[in-house]
Each structure stands twice: as structure tokens, then as C-alpha cells.
Amino acid sequence: MKDTKHPFGKGRLRLVAAVGLVVSGIAAAQSGSTSEEDRLVEGLLAKMTLEEKFGQLNQPPGPDNNTGPQAEAAGLDQVRKGRVGSYLGVTGAGRTCQYQHVAVEESRLGIPLLFGYDVIHGYRTIFPQSLGEAATFDPAAVEHAARIAAVEASADGVHWTYAPMVDVARDPRWGRISEGSGEDPYLGSVLAAARVRGFQGEKLGEDGTLLATAKHFVAYGAAEAGRDYNIADMSERTLREVYLPPFKAAVDAGVGSVMASFNELNGVPMHANAALIDGVLRKQWGFDGVVVSDYTGIWELTKHGVAADESAAGVLGLKAGVDIDMVSDIYRRFGPKLVRDGRLDEKLVDESVRRVLRAKYRMGLFADPYRFCADTTRAKTRMLTPEHRQAARDVARESLVLLKNDGGVLPLSKDVGKVAVIGPLADSRADMLGNWAGAGRPQDAVTPLQGLREALGEARVLHAKGAGVNGDDESGFDAAVAAAKQADVVLLFIGESGDMSGEASSRSSIDLPGVQQELVEAVKATGKPVVAVVFSGRPLTLQPLHDAVPAIVEAWFPGIEGGHAIADVLFGDYNPAGRLPATFPRNLGQVPIYHAHRNTGRPTRLNPDGKIEKYTSRYLDVDNSPLYPFGHGLSYTTFRYGAPKVKKAKIAAGESQQVEVTVTNTGKREGDEVVQLYLRDDVASVTRPVRELRGFRRVHLKPGESRVLSFELKPDDLAFYDAKLQRVVEPGTFTVFVGGSSEAKLQATFEVKAQ
Ligand code: BGC
């Protein structure tokens, strides 16, 4: 940023001068061993009134807030009085500079504000919905998408994103499954770290960086019955094995903040959960960043029934270690009196204030409060650039999953005569963005209809909507059938609308909504070949569609370049290789269904007469297997795997193991393969999943090309929590499975020796 362009240069100098005085004063009084950060923070803290302290812990909504129940935006008079530490939803270089100016120039201590916003899968350049990004199985691509989001958002004055959302989710009824990385803690951990690196860049505070937030801590994805905000009730083991690991990965990657979750866990609401926030997150893991409440999360403690009134809710929140009160306005209103009445220890409050000030320091705001907003040209030059659009197209192509392709219907030849483009999602720009689309605009989005017209020319593309996403109106069917009859192939664009997943968007049925399956049947009856492209923010129950059409592509919500990416895949300009980050069930009754399940004492087996044994763990009316398993995704080429080889037949506990596998592209097209490695601890002192993901690699292979891939299994990859919840590696045999999905069959075994 150039100082010459700085509209409030004088103010900045004033602050820097003030801070300089504080720093030198404190330095004189102290031994000199403390860092500049400590001196600055302690210096300010020593000057703050109780009201100003609670002001730092207060995060009201701003004028651009677009989430949650209506809440009144806090005005600048509050900033002037030092009663606001950060904002949810103040964006734009001009506006953030205006607010910052008031904080720095007109409040007593001149402490800069932090501006937070939900930058989830892109800011202006919208990438695929996070679940779609996860389907790339490509951490580098996911990191790059987050990097671009940070560059764009920070050019618009934003300092802080409430992402990555790292909640593991195993119930597709829960609409927020779309915001995360799906069902698997290992994949979720790898992508959590990638996104943190992407948002925060090399060093926080540098140009183009955002303070990241791992959310929602914790077990929010385990909402009972998949209903948003519902309770979570689970064993300590499941919490540690499944729900905590992505948060740990984010902390290890240096995430600057963590958001508490709306749910209660085993009877304790997370905003009052000292054992997990102060205990596990801070003390066990050493997280030294800031913890922010979710939207009115502190106030909701009164609704959970653990706080008699708002004051009590404030006490619980602060004691649990929730530093910042988003929207409830409870800390600000009640905090000072609670301290004066002896209900809250000021030392505890100081700890929270320190963490907030440190976050501001780490974002470089004390050095230059206007570093993210002064240069207003950046919002124009850094957003939606051709490079960013290209990256969005690349990631969208990588996210598409070819679920089914009977008889090699896909890819279509560009010599195909006419195509009928049918369905409610064929030409809906807004739906391409999905939910939580930052500053994304529908007019930026390329729909499949547009992408196909560009690829084939207008004349060869017939279009009929056929039906809406929801509702029972079949009046468009005739036009759809007529278009299908005139075409050589039918491309159906069906599924959910973008707002049917995300927050407060749980569904009790995950079938194709409305009369879309009927539309499929009507079009199919023409006898024309039909290819379905499905949009969804969750796994859907696609059995009827699977039975009806030969080829299906899962497109999630692919972002602004979705239409191009889809055309690339349908016509073979790009060979799809996306993989499912969550299991697709056959029907809703199978839910929860996930690949890393336990075996039970009665796994399904066949009788000598070939029938399924009755007294086994199964349903009478549906197979146990999913429609499409975790990790599934087809290609236009074929890959052959050699037998996996373990480096050592026996290792000691505490030693690492190497697994090697050779993968060959045996088909005629180049393409990516997602090589997956799963592990089973064959016999252990407590039950272990039938297999757990422990490695994956997306590799590009030319026809005939072979690659030898080597995976390292570290001691912790072999470890689990024993009956006393101690993390151990036990002696015995382990089985490694390698292949292109969680149903990989090729295996090798090795032994961990007894000590
Ligand atoms: C959501 C969070 C989000 C916050 C601020 C809440 O309703 O649960 O994920 O970060 O709003 O927009």
C-alpha cells in the first residue's frame, strides 16, 4: 500500500506515535525481554477502562451483515466511545476506511477495528461450494482458491474470514454439510490446513492475507436428526476420533481464530464449554488465538437453559473462553457491572482483551490501521481478474464427479448434432454460486446453457426449463419433451437450488425435489440418450435417477465458472476425476452411512445357499452398501494398480511405514487419478473402523504412463484412543488398501511388533 494514497494518513501517524509512547513507557518499566507485541498490548491494557475492555470484546453487525436473525447494526457513535472491537459485515475499502478512521482518530485510545466477514468459497470470484472443493481431493487447488479469496476480500477492506468451516458431517439432511469437507476426518484435516494456509498466506498481516477462523467448535456437524442447531450427543471417543481432528489440524497450521458452535454437546452448550474451549483447545493444543462466538451464541445460552438471564450468559461465555461476543451485545452491556459486582474476574477479561489486541497486532493494524482499505483501486484491479476466473474454472473442473457412465455415453462428441438442454438448473446464474457466496454476483456466473452455447454454437442448443426445482408444476414438461425429440442427446440439469443447503437448510428428504424425477422420466420416454448433471450441496438419494439414465455428473454448486467447467467435462475437453467426499446413500433410511464404520459382531454375510444371513446387521429392504461410496468417481480413461508393497513386513511401534504402489493409465486419454490409501488395524483392544483414509494423491497420467507413488504411514496414522482414551499404537497386524475409492480391494499387510 502506498502511503501517498492514504486518506487518513494523519490519523495513522497519530496512532503510531501514541503506540510508540506506550511502547517506550512499558519497555522502561519492564525487563526488556518482552516482545513488541507484548509491550504494546500490555501498554494499552493498562490504560483501558472496563468499558473499553468490553468494547474490544464486542462484535456488532455492520450494514453489510447478511446472516442470522435481524439485528440492528451498531453505529459509529459506539466506535467513537470505544465500545466496538470488531464488526461482522462492514465491507468495501471506502466504508471500512471510514469506520477505521472513527476508531483510530476519534476514540480515546485509537485502537483499530477488525472487520470480519464470511468468505467461504471465494469473495467476488466464486469457487465451487466447499463440499465441491473437497471433491477435488486436491489440497493445492483448495489452498489456491482460499488464497485468491483472501486477495480479493482483503482488497475490499476485510481482515478476517469466518472460514474454514471444518465440521465433519455424516448426515446429509444437515444443510451445512455443503460448507465443509464432508464425512472424513482425515480429508477434512488435510483440507482444513490447506485452507488456513491459503487464507492466511505466508505471514498474517501481509498484503492479501486474511485472519482465518476454524469453525464451528465443535461437533456442530453431528446435529441430531440432521436438523440445524440441534443437540449433539456422542462418546468422547467419537469426538476425539472424528470431530476434533480437523480443528487440531487448523490449529497446527496456525489458524488465528476459532468460532464456537451453536450446538450443545453432551448437555453442555459449546458457548459455555470451558472443558473443550479453555481445556482442550487452549491448554492441551496451545491455541493462542482468539475465540469468537457464533451469531448471538452467547445470548442463546439463555435459550439452551443454562443461563437464567443475559448477565449469566455473559459470565458463562467468558469463563468458557469465548473472547468475542458476536451480535448478542451482552459483554458490552453487562460486562463492566459483572466485574464490579465480583461475578467476573477482571483478570479473565484481560486475557480475552489481550487475545483480541494480539490478533489486531498480528494483522499489522497497529502499524498501519488502513493497510487493507487505503488503496481503493485494489478492489478493482484485484477482483474477478482473468487469472482468478481461470482458477475458478480449473477448480470447478476438478470438483466434478462422474458418478455413472454406462456404455461410455460420456464424453459426447462435438460432432453430436443437436443437444436439448433441459431442467431448472440449466440457466440459473444465482444457483451456480451456492450458499455463502461472499460478494459474488449472479451476473458473473456462467450457466451450463451459456457454456454449451459457447462450445457448440447457439443453433445446436435447444433449451427448455421443464420444471422448477420445487413445486408440482408439470406444465413445462411438454416443451421439454418436444425439445428432447428434436435433439440427438438430452442434457438434464437438475437438483437442488443453492439455498436448499447451508445454514438453516436441513431437509427431511434428500430426494430430487419437486417433480424433477418425473421430468427425467418424461424426457427419458422419448428414447433419446439422457445425461444428468446434478447440482446439490449434499449427497442426494439418487437411486431413481441412477436407474433411469446411463450417465450422471455431480456438479455440487460449481461457482461462477461452472457452466464452462461442465461443458469441458461433457465434451471431453477435461477428463473428470473428482471424488465423493461423502457417501451417497441408496435411501434416507441408511443414514448415517459413512465408509469408516465399525464391523459389528454380525457383519452381513452369505449363507451356504448364497442368501444373506438373516441374523446379521442389515435392513430387510435395502442393501447395506451405498449407492456411491466415499472416494468414488469415474474417469474417461482406465487405471491399473499394481499390488501395494509395504517396505517392511514388521515395524516397531513408533516407527513409520512406507507403502508403494504403481498406477498406470491403461486407457486412451490422459487424466487424473485420485489414488487413495486406507488402513485397518486388524485386531485392537477396542474396535476400529473397517478402514480409515490415511493418504491420497491426485496424479495426472498420460495414456500408457505409470507412476510409482509412495505413502508414508507415520506412527500417529497407526494410533488410536484405547479404552482409557490414551493414544496408543498396539502390536498386531495392519491391512493397507489402495485403489480409486473407499472400496479399494488391493491390499498388503504388515505387523507392528510387540515391544
Ligand atoms: C453462522 C456462522 C457465520 C456467522 C456470521 C452464523 O449464523 O453459523 O457460520 O460465520 O453467522 O455470519
mmCIF file of N, CA and C in Angstrom, residues 399-483:
data_model
loop_
_atom_site.group_PDB
_atom_site.id
_atom_site.type_symbol
_atom_site.label_atom_id
_atom_site.label_comp_id
_atom_site.label_asym_id
_atom_site.label_seq_id
_atom_site.Cartn_x
_atom_site.Cartn_y
_atom_site.Cartn_z
ATOM 1 N N SER A 399 -13.642 -30.434 -9.506
ATOM 2 C CA SER A 399 -14.634 -30.809 -8.486
ATOM 3 C C SER A 399 -15.749 -31.701 -9.045
ATOM 4 N N LEU A 400 -15.871 -31.783 -10.360
ATOM 5 C CA LEU A 400 -16.989 -32.536 -10.944
ATOM 6 C C LEU A 400 -16.736 -34.040 -10.802
ATOM 7 N N VAL A 401 -17.758 -34.744 -10.369
ATOM 8 C CA VAL A 401 -17.613 -36.180 -10.122
ATOM 9 C C VAL A 401 -18.489 -36.945 -11.110
ATOM 10 N N LEU A 402 -17.859 -37.798 -11.879
ATOM 11 C CA LEU A 402 -18.604 -38.647 -12.816
ATOM 12 C C LEU A 402 -19.095 -39.857 -12.022
ATOM 13 N N LEU A 403 -20.381 -39.829 -11.692
ATOM 14 C CA LEU A 403 -20.922 -40.874 -10.815
ATOM 15 C C LEU A 403 -21.190 -42.165 -11.577
ATOM 16 N N LYS A 404 -21.642 -41.998 -12.810
ATOM 17 C CA LYS A 404 -22.062 -43.172 -13.581
ATOM 18 C C LYS A 404 -21.842 -42.863 -15.044
ATOM 19 N N ASN A 405 -21.402 -43.854 -15.821
ATOM 20 C CA ASN A 405 -21.185 -43.600 -17.253
ATOM 21 C C ASN A 405 -21.317 -44.898 -18.027
ATOM 22 N N ASP A 406 -22.514 -45.460 -18.025
ATOM 23 C CA ASP A 406 -22.724 -46.753 -18.665
ATOM 24 C C ASP A 406 -22.517 -46.651 -20.174
ATOM 25 N N GLY A 407 -21.802 -47.602 -20.682
ATOM 26 C CA GLY A 407 -21.594 -47.669 -22.126
ATOM 27 C C GLY A 407 -20.779 -46.505 -22.663
ATOM 28 N N GLY A 408 -20.076 -45.814 -21.781
ATOM 29 C CA GLY A 408 -19.236 -44.701 -22.256
ATOM 30 C C GLY A 408 -20.029 -43.639 -22.991
ATOM 31 N N VAL A 409 -21.240 -43.334 -22.492
ATOM 32 C CA VAL A 409 -22.070 -42.284 -23.108
ATOM 33 C C VAL A 409 -21.288 -40.966 -23.150
ATOM 34 N N LEU A 410 -20.586 -40.701 -22.066
ATOM 35 C CA LEU A 410 -19.728 -39.520 -21.998
ATOM 36 C C LEU A 410 -18.284 -39.938 -22.249
ATOM 37 N N PRO A 411 -17.463 -39.080 -22.808
ATOM 38 C CA PRO A 411 -17.776 -37.725 -23.252
ATOM 39 C C PRO A 411 -18.545 -37.734 -24.573
ATOM 40 N N LEU A 412 -19.321 -36.682 -24.766
ATOM 41 C CA LEU A 412 -20.039 -36.539 -26.024
ATOM 42 C C LEU A 412 -19.078 -36.025 -27.086
ATOM 43 N N SER A 413 -19.353 -36.429 -28.300
ATOM 44 C CA SER A 413 -18.550 -35.908 -29.401
ATOM 45 C C SER A 413 -19.071 -34.510 -29.747
ATOM 46 N N LYS A 414 -18.148 -33.625 -30.123
ATOM 47 C CA LYS A 414 -18.609 -32.288 -30.530
ATOM 48 C C LYS A 414 -19.328 -32.360 -31.876
ATOM 49 N N ASP A 415 -19.262 -33.536 -32.519
ATOM 50 C CA ASP A 415 -19.999 -33.695 -33.775
ATOM 51 C C ASP A 415 -21.446 -34.110 -33.534
ATOM 52 N N VAL A 416 -21.785 -34.281 -32.264
ATOM 53 C CA VAL A 416 -23.172 -34.635 -31.984
ATOM 54 C C VAL A 416 -24.030 -33.544 -32.635
ATOM 55 N N GLY A 417 -25.182 -33.929 -33.155
ATOM 56 C CA GLY A 417 -25.994 -32.934 -33.853
ATOM 57 C C GLY A 417 -26.506 -31.863 -32.909
ATOM 58 N N LYS A 418 -27.742 -32.055 -32.458
ATOM 59 C CA LYS A 418 -28.329 -31.061 -31.559
ATOM 60 C C LYS A 418 -28.419 -31.606 -30.130
ATOM 61 N N VAL A 419 -28.260 -30.700 -29.174
ATOM 62 C CA VAL A 419 -28.447 -31.129 -27.784
ATOM 63 C C VAL A 419 -29.639 -30.370 -27.198
ATOM 64 N N ALA A 420 -30.433 -31.090 -26.413
ATOM 65 C CA ALA A 420 -31.535 -30.441 -25.685
ATOM 66 C C ALA A 420 -31.051 -30.187 -24.266
ATOM 67 N N VAL A 421 -31.054 -28.955 -23.873
ATOM 68 C CA VAL A 421 -30.598 -28.555 -22.536
ATOM 69 C C VAL A 421 -31.848 -28.292 -21.704
ATOM 70 N N ILE A 422 -32.071 -29.167 -20.738
ATOM 71 C CA ILE A 422 -33.355 -29.160 -20.025
ATOM 72 C C ILE A 422 -33.119 -29.153 -18.514
ATOM 73 N N GLY A 423 -34.040 -28.511 -17.810
ATOM 74 C CA GLY A 423 -34.006 -28.606 -16.354
ATOM 75 C C GLY A 423 -33.913 -27.247 -15.686
ATOM 76 N N PRO A 424 -34.336 -27.193 -14.415
ATOM 77 C CA PRO A 424 -34.391 -25.917 -13.708
ATOM 78 C C PRO A 424 -33.027 -25.292 -13.415
ATOM 79 N N LEU A 425 -31.955 -26.108 -13.478
ATOM 80 C CA LEU A 425 -30.629 -25.546 -13.178
ATOM 81 C C LEU A 425 -29.812 -25.277 -14.444
ATOM 82 N N ALA A 426 -30.444 -25.412 -15.597
ATOM 83 C CA ALA A 426 -29.687 -25.239 -16.848
ATOM 84 C C ALA A 426 -29.251 -23.794 -17.045
ATOM 85 N N ASP A 427 -30.071 -22.884 -16.553
ATOM 86 C CA ASP A 427 -29.755 -21.483 -16.846
ATOM 87 C C ASP A 427 -30.071 -20.575 -15.662
ATOM 88 N N SER A 428 -29.641 -21.002 -14.490
ATOM 89 C CA SER A 428 -29.909 -20.213 -13.297
ATOM 90 C C SER A 428 -28.586 -19.706 -12.718
ATOM 91 N N ARG A 429 -28.282 -18.462 -12.998
ATOM 92 C CA ARG A 429 -26.976 -17.920 -12.579
ATOM 93 C C ARG A 429 -26.814 -17.958 -11.063
ATOM 94 N N ALA A 430 -27.841 -17.523 -10.352
ATOM 95 C CA ALA A 430 -27.716 -17.418 -8.891
ATOM 96 C C ALA A 430 -27.398 -18.781 -8.286
ATOM 97 N N ASP A 431 -28.001 -19.819 -8.838
ATOM 98 C CA ASP A 431 -27.789 -21.137 -8.247
ATOM 99 C C ASP A 431 -26.388 -21.685 -8.496
ATOM 100 N N MET A 432 -25.689 -21.160 -9.472
ATOM 101 C CA MET A 432 -24.312 -21.632 -9.701
ATOM 102 C C MET A 432 -23.417 -21.282 -8.512
ATOM 103 N N LEU A 433 -23.766 -20.189 -7.814
ATOM 104 C CA LEU A 433 -22.899 -19.700 -6.732
ATOM 105 C C LEU A 433 -23.006 -20.552 -5.473
ATOM 106 N N GLY A 434 -24.183 -21.142 -5.246
ATOM 107 C CA GLY A 434 -24.385 -21.867 -3.990
ATOM 108 C C GLY A 434 -24.569 -20.896 -2.839
ATOM 109 N N ASN A 435 -24.598 -21.441 -1.616
ATOM 110 C CA ASN A 435 -24.812 -20.568 -0.452
ATOM 111 C C ASN A 435 -23.484 -19.969 0.015
ATOM 112 N N TRP A 436 -23.552 -18.982 0.900
ATOM 113 C CA TRP A 436 -22.364 -18.279 1.426
ATOM 114 C C TRP A 436 -21.465 -17.825 0.281
ATOM 115 N N ALA A 437 -22.019 -17.038 -0.591
ATOM 116 C CA ALA A 437 -21.248 -16.650 -1.777
ATOM 117 C C ALA A 437 -20.593 -15.282 -1.632
ATOM 118 N N GLY A 438 -20.173 -14.914 -0.436
ATOM 119 C CA GLY A 438 -19.370 -13.713 -0.231
ATOM 120 C C GLY A 438 -19.928 -12.501 -0.945
ATOM 121 N N ALA A 439 -19.076 -11.877 -1.762
ATOM 122 C CA ALA A 439 -19.509 -10.728 -2.552
ATOM 123 C C ALA A 439 -19.812 -11.163 -3.989
ATOM 124 N N GLY A 440 -20.069 -12.460 -4.168
ATOM 125 C CA GLY A 440 -20.343 -12.992 -5.506
ATOM 126 C C GLY A 440 -21.629 -12.410 -6.084
ATOM 127 N N ARG A 441 -21.651 -12.295 -7.402
ATOM 128 C CA ARG A 441 -22.829 -11.749 -8.068
ATOM 129 C C ARG A 441 -23.319 -12.725 -9.122
ATOM 130 N N PRO A 442 -24.625 -12.956 -9.150
ATOM 131 C CA PRO A 442 -25.153 -13.892 -10.147
ATOM 132 C C PRO A 442 -24.739 -13.518 -11.566
ATOM 133 N N GLN A 443 -24.684 -12.209 -11.857
ATOM 134 C CA GLN A 443 -24.368 -11.832 -13.249
ATOM 135 C C GLN A 443 -22.956 -12.227 -13.666
ATOM 136 N N ASP A 444 -22.098 -12.566 -12.699
ATOM 137 C CA ASP A 444 -20.747 -13.025 -13.051
ATOM 138 C C ASP A 444 -20.736 -14.494 -13.478
ATOM 139 N N ALA A 445 -21.822 -15.209 -13.169
ATOM 140 C CA ALA A 445 -21.790 -16.666 -13.315
ATOM 141 C C ALA A 445 -22.119 -17.116 -14.739
ATOM 142 N N VAL A 446 -21.418 -18.148 -15.152
ATOM 143 C CA VAL A 446 -21.678 -18.779 -16.451
ATOM 144 C C VAL A 446 -22.530 -20.019 -16.188
ATOM 145 N N THR A 447 -23.694 -20.079 -16.806
ATOM 146 C CA THR A 447 -24.564 -21.235 -16.605
ATOM 147 C C THR A 447 -24.194 -22.340 -17.601
ATOM 148 N N PRO A 448 -24.669 -23.552 -17.369
ATOM 149 C CA PRO A 448 -24.409 -24.617 -18.348
ATOM 150 C C PRO A 448 -24.932 -24.253 -19.739
ATOM 151 N N LEU A 449 -26.095 -23.616 -19.786
ATOM 152 C CA LEU A 449 -26.641 -23.249 -21.104
ATOM 153 C C LEU A 449 -25.657 -22.356 -21.851
ATOM 154 N N GLN A 450 -25.133 -21.363 -21.142
ATOM 155 C CA GLN A 450 -24.177 -20.458 -21.777
ATOM 156 C C GLN A 450 -22.900 -21.198 -22.174
ATOM 157 N N GLY A 451 -22.409 -22.041 -21.258
ATOM 158 C CA GLY A 451 -21.181 -22.800 -21.546
ATOM 159 C C GLY A 451 -21.351 -23.684 -22.770
ATOM 160 N N LEU A 452 -22.529 -24.314 -22.890
ATOM 161 C CA LEU A 452 -22.767 -25.210 -24.021
ATOM 162 C C LEU A 452 -22.959 -24.432 -25.313
ATOM 163 N N ARG A 453 -23.613 -23.284 -25.212
ATOM 164 C CA ARG A 453 -23.763 -22.465 -26.424
ATOM 165 C C ARG A 453 -22.398 -22.010 -26.935
ATOM 166 N N GLU A 454 -21.526 -21.646 -25.984
ATOM 167 C CA GLU A 454 -20.183 -21.236 -26.419
ATOM 168 C C GLU A 454 -19.441 -22.403 -27.058
ATOM 169 N N ALA A 455 -19.655 -23.605 -26.507
ATOM 170 C CA ALA A 455 -18.913 -24.768 -27.014
ATOM 171 C C ALA A 455 -19.456 -25.246 -28.360
ATOM 172 N N LEU A 456 -20.774 -25.177 -28.543
ATOM 173 C CA LEU A 456 -21.383 -25.795 -29.736
ATOM 174 C C LEU A 456 -21.966 -24.799 -30.727
ATOM 175 N N GLY A 457 -22.116 -23.566 -30.307
ATOM 176 C CA GLY A 457 -22.829 -22.588 -31.146
ATOM 177 C C GLY A 457 -24.308 -22.610 -30.801
ATOM 178 N N GLU A 458 -24.937 -21.455 -30.867
ATOM 179 C CA GLU A 458 -26.339 -21.298 -30.441
ATOM 180 C C GLU A 458 -27.284 -22.256 -31.157
ATOM 181 N N ALA A 459 -27.053 -22.445 -32.451
ATOM 182 C CA ALA A 459 -28.038 -23.135 -33.288
ATOM 183 C C ALA A 459 -28.236 -24.589 -32.872
ATOM 184 N N ARG A 460 -27.212 -25.181 -32.294
ATOM 185 C CA ARG A 460 -27.315 -26.613 -31.978
ATOM 186 C C ARG A 460 -27.815 -26.869 -30.565
ATOM 187 N N VAL A 461 -28.093 -25.791 -29.831
ATOM 188 C CA VAL A 461 -28.511 -25.958 -28.433
ATOM 189 C C VAL A 461 -29.987 -25.572 -28.278
ATOM 190 N N LEU A 462 -30.816 -26.552 -27.986
ATOM 191 C CA LEU A 462 -32.235 -26.284 -27.726
ATOM 192 C C LEU A 462 -32.408 -26.179 -26.216
ATOM 193 N N HIS A 463 -33.304 -25.320 -25.789
ATOM 194 C CA HIS A 463 -33.431 -25.133 -24.340
ATOM 195 C C HIS A 463 -34.884 -25.161 -23.885
ATOM 196 N N ALA A 464 -35.138 -25.902 -22.822
ATOM 197 C CA ALA A 464 -36.460 -25.868 -22.179
ATOM 198 C C ALA A 464 -36.248 -26.117 -20.697
ATOM 199 N N LYS A 465 -36.865 -25.302 -19.868
ATOM 200 C CA LYS A 465 -36.658 -25.450 -18.422
ATOM 201 C C LYS A 465 -37.346 -26.719 -17.899
ATOM 202 N N GLY A 466 -38.519 -26.989 -18.360
ATOM 203 C CA GLY A 466 -39.214 -28.226 -17.981
ATOM 204 C C GLY A 466 -39.976 -28.129 -16.682
ATOM 205 N N ALA A 467 -39.283 -27.707 -15.626
ATOM 206 C CA ALA A 467 -39.926 -27.623 -14.309
ATOM 207 C C ALA A 467 -39.078 -26.743 -13.418
ATOM 208 N N GLY A 468 -39.659 -26.345 -12.297
ATOM 209 C CA GLY A 468 -38.887 -25.630 -11.287
ATOM 210 C C GLY A 468 -38.136 -26.624 -10.421
ATOM 211 N N VAL A 469 -37.285 -26.104 -9.540
ATOM 212 C CA VAL A 469 -36.594 -27.002 -8.604
ATOM 213 C C VAL A 469 -37.619 -27.638 -7.670
ATOM 214 N N ASN A 470 -38.508 -26.816 -7.136
ATOM 215 C CA ASN A 470 -39.527 -27.302 -6.211
ATOM 216 C C ASN A 470 -40.915 -27.165 -6.845
ATOM 217 N N GLY A 471 -41.923 -27.598 -6.121
ATOM 218 C CA GLY A 471 -43.296 -27.433 -6.593
ATOM 219 C C GLY A 471 -43.734 -28.598 -7.468
ATOM 220 N N ASP A 472 -45.017 -28.552 -7.845
ATOM 221 C CA ASP A 472 -45.554 -29.690 -8.599
ATOM 222 C C ASP A 472 -46.043 -29.285 -9.995
ATOM 223 N N ASP A 473 -45.524 -28.196 -10.497
ATOM 224 C CA ASP A 473 -45.968 -27.689 -11.795
ATOM 225 C C ASP A 473 -45.316 -28.486 -12.934
ATOM 226 N N GLU A 474 -46.128 -29.208 -13.659
ATOM 227 C CA GLU A 474 -45.602 -30.013 -14.772
ATOM 228 C C GLU A 474 -45.923 -29.377 -16.129
ATOM 229 N N SER A 475 -46.354 -28.127 -16.089
ATOM 230 C CA SER A 475 -46.805 -27.515 -17.343
ATOM 231 C C SER A 475 -45.672 -27.313 -18.348
ATOM 232 N N GLY A 476 -44.432 -27.356 -17.869
ATOM 233 C CA GLY A 476 -43.307 -27.181 -18.796
ATOM 234 C C GLY A 476 -42.835 -28.495 -19.415
ATOM 235 N N PHE A 477 -43.441 -29.593 -19.006
ATOM 236 C CA PHE A 477 -42.955 -30.898 -19.484
ATOM 237 C C PHE A 477 -43.074 -31.033 -21.005
ATOM 238 N N ASP A 478 -44.199 -30.540 -21.554
ATOM 239 C CA ASP A 478 -44.428 -30.731 -22.992
ATOM 240 C C ASP A 478 -43.321 -30.089 -23.818
ATOM 241 N N ALA A 479 -42.957 -28.871 -23.438
ATOM 242 C CA ALA A 479 -41.901 -28.171 -24.179
ATOM 243 C C ALA A 479 -40.574 -28.916 -24.038
ATOM 244 N N ALA A 480 -40.341 -29.469 -22.831
ATOM 245 C CA ALA A 480 -39.096 -30.208 -22.607
ATOM 246 C C ALA A 480 -39.061 -31.464 -23.481
ATOM 247 N N VAL A 481 -40.185 -32.171 -23.523
ATOM 248 C CA VAL A 481 -40.261 -33.393 -24.331
ATOM 249 C C VAL A 481 -40.098 -33.043 -25.813
ATOM 250 N N ALA A 482 -40.715 -31.936 -26.236
ATOM 251 C CA ALA A 482 -40.598 -31.520 -27.641
ATOM 252 C C ALA A 482 -39.138 -31.218 -27.986
ATOM 253 N N ALA A 483 -38.444 -30.527 -27.084
ATOM 254 C CA ALA A 483 -37.024 -30.218 -27.332
ATOM 255 C C ALA A 483 -36.217 -31.513 -27.398
#
